[in-house]
Amino acid sequence: MTKFITNRRQFIKSSAAGAALVAAPAYLRSTAARASGVVNVWTYANFIPDDFKAEFEKDTGIEIQIRLVDDQGKQFNLLAAEAPNPTADIVTVAGHRFLQFISADLLAPLDTDRLGNWSNINPIYSESDWATINGNKWGAPILSGAEILAYNTEVVSEDEVKSWDVLFSDKYSGQTAYTIQDMMSVVMLYKGYDGNMVAYMDDPEKAAEIVAEARDFLIEKKPHVRKYYDAGAEVQQMFINQDIVLAHAWNGPIAKLITDGFPVDMTIPKEGTYGFVYTLNVANNAPNSDNAYKLLDALLANPEVGAEMTKSSGFISTYKGADQYLSDIEKKASSFTEEELAGLQFFRAEANEMKYKLVDPAVEQIKAA
Amino acid sequence: MAQAETQRADLQEPSTPAGRMTFWGALMRNGVYQAVSTTLFKSQRRQFWILASLPLFWIFFANLGPIVEMFWIGFLDSYPPKVGYEPQFTLANWAAFFQDRVFIIPFFRTLAFSFIFTAITLLITYPVAYFLAKHVSRKNQLLFLLLLLIPFWVGEIVRTYAIMILLGNNGAVNLALKSLGLIERPIPFMYTGFSLGVGIIYLTALYMLLPLYSALEKLPDNYLEAAADLGAGAWTRFRRITLPLSKEGIASGCTLVFLISTGYYATPVLLGGPRSTVFAETIAGFFHVAGDQWPMGAAFSSIMLIATLGVTGLFLKLMGRDGKGMMR
């Protein structure tokens, strides 16, 4: 056998260096998560504007470390996996997913007394029924959005998008895209049912029938769809590449396309749709909760920040007076007509457990069909 | 004896020019250190194990550890752990796979896709590897290999987006066909089995090419010359000499490409369409959905791993490679 170690001194040095290397990741992780000048934020792309981030870091000396998320379920699982000692200080939860996070003990109640700028949020959002659970507030609403019908204005006419029918039509076969999970709720609504499934909480059989009907409908229409997508960036890419001319989407990514001058528009069809509100929440047992509150208060400080958030994400700001700081095209991209808004209702969480136990397998069945 | 001499030499007292005892000198005079080091370095076998311990630790805990843990999670009824709830052992996650065709369809689709893509990759890269190994000078071989390697310096996602840019309705291929007057409307290449195949083959080609090139380069030219002298035609020479002697490269390349193809997730998500959902997407779905779906995802991942290893083992057996990697 070859002689591997010729010098013990070398061996000890190497071993020490090796041990240090092995130990380093754990040390770095713990210090990164708990450094006093840090706040760890899990949020969606473009939710925290770059200019605000730079200014906040300069003014406070607190570094904002952003980890991008693109899915509520994924975020829930990651946070649950880290509980009870999360690396996140702030997470971004959609209002209708609150219950799930709260019942899993993943969020800390929000102490609004520590947020001097809380009153800058439009009460429509901050004081709505979904915002208070078990007598507590759980998050600061920052942006609102909706499931909308997006269309290429050079190909599809305004009259054609009055109904969700167009998304399933032969005319635009192979030129449409949607996210199946969200589309299930929209299809239930389109067929005249309660997509939130709150109406069927006492009738699980009826709920199962409705989900099966929506599932079968989407399987039947599968030959018409070009792509089931997951992320907002994907739908933007497909519109730009002209792979699609119609899509179910969230208003944020489409608003960005509109402000970039791409020939696309969005609408809420007559059958209606669902809206949602993104909130920033302090994680339970957050390592830097003081910094988290500093960041939240700074974000809520003035409507200009809200407008910046709208500009960078495309979603609608929840701040009072934020629209004053938007250009005409930005306002157009982040607003709907009265007629459209009449069909908008918010996602609700009460029946989520029953709903997603039915919807999740249905989604897999649609994919596999 | 020689070893003991070496050890004694190691114990010579290192000191500074000023004659002061160094840290190392003090350490080596320490009785505990001497006893420990003598025990540790008693034989070369021990030295080997000491040196090998860190790599072995890495292999077993960093590589195999997560797989073993994933396998175990597949037998739990709840994961991640909830406060105040002790997860129970269950076989339900494994049974679920066989109870619903919803899961079996993408599973077999993935295996079929991987098999087809592996075969196509082999057909495309074999001539390239042969050309590189037999018809390019030594100096230029390195240059060509470097050119082939360059795309691998960027990530999978970037290369996948490159395919999207090429194959999109507004992509380079459609624009070229349009400008040549060959089409009026763009051909919908994207979000089909075709675009998925192009992506996977592009991403895995090098894993096939390098083992093939390595095997073909070792093929002695005089074998082929001798066969030609004996009257063998080009096809016979290929069938009787080149192909059998490159079998090792084919086995390695196909194994690598097949295993990698079955595990790709981002590429099928970005390039595939509604009718080309692969099993990796099904598995990912369990991890994206909130709730107790991780055990199901872990069980399905384990099933996929066992299946791909089984198929690979069968393939290697058919190729005539024994456990030592030797040709029979």
Short mmCIF file of C-alpha atoms in Angstrom, two decimals, chain A residues 135-323:
data_model
loop_
_atom_site.label_atom_id
_atom_site.label_comp_id
_atom_site.label_asym_id
_atom_site.label_seq_id
_atom_site.Cartn_x
_atom_site.Cartn_y
_atom_site.Cartn_z
CA GLY A 135 -58.76 38.41 17.59
CA ASN A 136 -55.33 39.14 16.11
CA LYS A 137 -53.92 40.73 13.00
CA TRP A 138 -51.43 38.42 11.30
CA GLY A 139 -49.92 40.43 8.50
CA ALA A 140 -49.52 43.80 6.86
CA PRO A 141 -51.42 43.86 3.55
CA ILE A 142 -49.13 45.30 0.88
CA LEU A 143 -50.38 44.29 -2.56
CA SER A 144 -53.59 42.94 -3.96
CA GLY A 145 -54.21 40.98 -7.10
CA ALA A 146 -56.74 38.97 -9.01
CA GLU A 147 -57.02 35.98 -11.28
CA ILE A 148 -57.60 37.65 -14.62
CA LEU A 149 -58.02 36.87 -18.29
CA ALA A 150 -55.08 38.26 -20.26
CA TYR A 151 -55.12 38.61 -24.02
CA ASN A 152 -52.99 39.83 -26.88
CA THR A 153 -54.83 42.91 -28.14
CA GLU A 154 -53.52 42.48 -31.70
CA VAL A 155 -55.14 39.06 -32.04
CA VAL A 156 -58.06 38.87 -29.61
CA SER A 157 -60.81 41.49 -29.57
CA GLU A 158 -62.24 43.13 -26.47
CA ASP A 159 -65.66 41.63 -27.20
CA GLU A 160 -64.30 38.11 -27.20
CA VAL A 161 -62.97 38.34 -23.66
CA LYS A 162 -66.26 39.19 -22.01
CA SER A 163 -66.50 35.56 -20.90
CA TRP A 164 -64.09 32.83 -19.79
CA ASP A 165 -65.56 30.82 -22.72
CA VAL A 166 -62.92 32.21 -25.04
CA LEU A 167 -60.15 30.47 -23.11
CA PHE A 168 -61.64 27.11 -24.02
CA SER A 169 -62.73 27.95 -27.56
CA ASP A 170 -61.68 26.12 -30.73
CA LYS A 171 -60.71 29.42 -32.27
CA TYR A 172 -57.72 29.92 -29.96
CA SER A 173 -56.91 26.26 -29.50
CA GLY A 174 -53.20 25.74 -28.81
CA GLN A 175 -52.72 29.41 -27.97
CA THR A 176 -53.83 29.46 -24.34
CA ALA A 177 -52.22 28.84 -20.97
CA TYR A 178 -53.24 28.64 -17.33
CA THR A 179 -52.23 27.38 -13.90
CA ILE A 180 -54.43 24.39 -13.17
CA GLN A 181 -54.68 24.85 -9.41
CA ASP A 182 -56.05 28.42 -9.67
CA MET A 183 -58.08 27.57 -12.74
CA MET A 184 -60.00 24.96 -10.76
CA SER A 185 -61.46 27.70 -8.55
CA VAL A 186 -62.20 29.90 -11.56
CA VAL A 187 -63.88 27.04 -13.45
CA MET A 188 -66.11 26.32 -10.44
CA LEU A 189 -67.14 29.97 -10.42
CA TYR A 190 -67.55 29.95 -14.23
CA LYS A 191 -69.95 27.04 -13.85
CA GLY A 192 -71.97 28.90 -11.23
CA TYR A 193 -70.57 27.30 -8.09
CA ASP A 194 -68.75 28.70 -5.09
CA GLY A 195 -65.09 28.27 -5.93
CA ASN A 196 -64.19 28.99 -2.32
CA MET A 197 -66.34 25.94 -1.40
CA VAL A 198 -67.54 27.67 1.75
CA ALA A 199 -71.12 26.97 0.67
CA TYR A 200 -70.45 23.21 0.71
CA MET A 201 -68.66 22.90 4.02
CA ASP A 202 -71.59 20.88 5.40
CA ASP A 203 -71.99 18.88 2.21
CA PRO A 204 -68.69 17.25 1.31
CA GLU A 205 -70.35 15.00 -1.27
CA LYS A 206 -71.61 18.01 -3.19
CA ALA A 207 -68.15 19.56 -2.92
CA ALA A 208 -66.57 16.41 -4.37
CA GLU A 209 -69.10 16.38 -7.23
CA ILE A 210 -68.31 20.00 -8.10
CA VAL A 211 -64.56 19.43 -8.07
CA ALA A 212 -65.03 16.33 -10.25
CA GLU A 213 -67.11 18.37 -12.69
CA ALA A 214 -64.47 21.09 -12.89
CA ARG A 215 -61.74 18.46 -13.28
CA ASP A 216 -63.60 16.66 -16.09
CA PHE A 217 -64.21 19.96 -17.84
CA LEU A 218 -60.48 20.82 -17.79
CA ILE A 219 -59.59 17.30 -18.98
CA GLU A 220 -62.06 17.69 -21.84
CA LYS A 221 -60.48 21.03 -22.76
CA LYS A 222 -56.92 19.75 -22.42
CA PRO A 223 -56.39 19.46 -26.22
CA HIS A 224 -56.91 23.23 -26.45
CA VAL A 225 -54.33 24.34 -23.91
CA ARG A 226 -50.79 25.07 -24.96
CA LYS A 227 -49.20 25.08 -21.55
CA TYR A 228 -49.94 24.60 -17.88
CA TYR A 229 -47.58 27.02 -16.24
CA ASP A 230 -46.47 27.79 -12.69
CA ALA A 231 -44.74 31.16 -12.46
CA GLY A 232 -45.65 34.67 -13.60
CA ALA A 233 -42.41 34.94 -15.55
CA GLU A 234 -43.48 31.97 -17.68
CA VAL A 235 -46.72 33.55 -18.82
CA GLN A 236 -44.89 36.80 -19.63
CA GLN A 237 -42.36 34.82 -21.69
CA MET A 238 -45.11 32.99 -23.58
CA PHE A 239 -46.87 36.24 -24.50
CA ILE A 240 -43.60 37.84 -25.62
CA ASN A 241 -42.65 34.78 -27.69
CA GLN A 242 -46.19 34.81 -29.14
CA ASP A 243 -46.62 31.19 -28.10
CA ILE A 244 -49.99 32.17 -26.62
CA VAL A 245 -52.55 34.93 -27.19
CA LEU A 246 -54.82 34.19 -24.22
CA ALA A 247 -54.13 33.18 -20.66
CA HIS A 248 -55.52 32.98 -17.21
CA ALA A 249 -52.96 34.89 -15.15
CA TRP A 250 -52.40 37.05 -12.10
CA ASN A 251 -52.72 40.75 -12.79
CA GLY A 252 -49.18 41.55 -11.59
CA PRO A 253 -47.12 39.91 -14.35
CA ILE A 254 -49.58 41.13 -17.01
CA ALA A 255 -49.51 44.69 -15.66
CA LYS A 256 -45.72 44.61 -16.09
CA LEU A 257 -46.17 43.65 -19.75
CA ILE A 258 -48.67 46.47 -20.25
CA THR A 259 -46.36 49.09 -18.74
CA ASP A 260 -43.52 47.74 -20.89
CA GLY A 261 -45.66 48.57 -23.91
CA PHE A 262 -46.45 45.01 -24.99
CA PRO A 263 -49.81 44.68 -26.82
CA VAL A 264 -51.58 42.83 -24.03
CA ASP A 265 -54.50 43.73 -21.82
CA MET A 266 -56.47 42.06 -19.05
CA THR A 267 -60.04 41.84 -17.92
CA ILE A 268 -62.34 40.23 -15.40
CA PRO A 269 -64.91 38.26 -17.42
CA LYS A 270 -68.62 38.47 -16.65
CA GLU A 271 -68.68 35.16 -14.74
CA GLY A 272 -66.37 36.80 -12.22
CA THR A 273 -63.07 35.89 -10.62
CA TYR A 274 -61.19 35.71 -7.35
CA GLY A 275 -58.96 38.29 -5.77
CA PHE A 276 -56.27 37.90 -3.17
CA VAL A 277 -54.13 40.08 -0.95
CA TYR A 278 -50.46 39.53 -0.23
CA THR A 279 -49.41 40.32 3.31
CA LEU A 280 -46.03 40.52 4.98
CA ASN A 281 -45.97 38.50 8.19
CA VAL A 282 -43.53 38.08 11.02
CA ALA A 283 -42.55 34.43 11.36
CA ASN A 284 -43.13 32.76 14.70
CA ASN A 285 -39.86 32.79 16.65
CA ALA A 286 -38.23 34.97 14.00
CA PRO A 287 -34.49 35.37 14.68
CA ASN A 288 -34.56 39.14 14.05
CA SER A 289 -38.10 40.20 14.88
CA ASP A 290 -37.09 43.75 15.88
CA ASN A 291 -35.54 44.27 12.47
CA ALA A 292 -38.63 42.73 10.88
CA TYR A 293 -40.83 45.39 12.51
CA LYS A 294 -38.40 48.14 11.46
CA LEU A 295 -38.62 46.94 7.88
CA LEU A 296 -42.41 46.64 7.94
CA ASP A 297 -42.80 50.15 9.35
CA ALA A 298 -40.41 51.56 6.76
CA LEU A 299 -42.32 49.81 3.97
CA LEU A 300 -45.57 51.34 5.21
CA ALA A 301 -44.03 54.78 5.72
CA ASN A 302 -45.39 56.55 2.67
CA PRO A 303 -47.60 55.93 -0.35
CA GLU A 304 -44.68 56.48 -2.70
CA VAL A 305 -43.21 53.19 -1.50
CA GLY A 306 -46.56 51.55 -2.23
CA ALA A 307 -46.49 52.99 -5.73
CA GLU A 308 -42.94 51.70 -6.19
CA MET A 309 -44.11 48.25 -5.16
CA THR A 310 -46.86 48.43 -7.75
CA LYS A 311 -44.38 49.55 -10.40
CA SER A 312 -41.94 46.75 -9.62
CA SER A 313 -44.43 43.92 -9.14
CA GLY A 314 -47.44 44.96 -11.21
CA PHE A 315 -49.85 44.20 -8.34
CA ILE A 316 -52.15 46.85 -6.86
CA SER A 317 -50.89 48.74 -3.80
CA THR A 318 -52.97 48.60 -0.63
CA TYR A 319 -51.67 52.02 0.55
CA LYS A 320 -53.86 55.07 0.72
CA GLY A 321 -52.99 57.49 -2.07
CA ALA A 322 -50.41 55.27 -3.76
CA ASP A 323 -52.07 55.79 -7.16
#
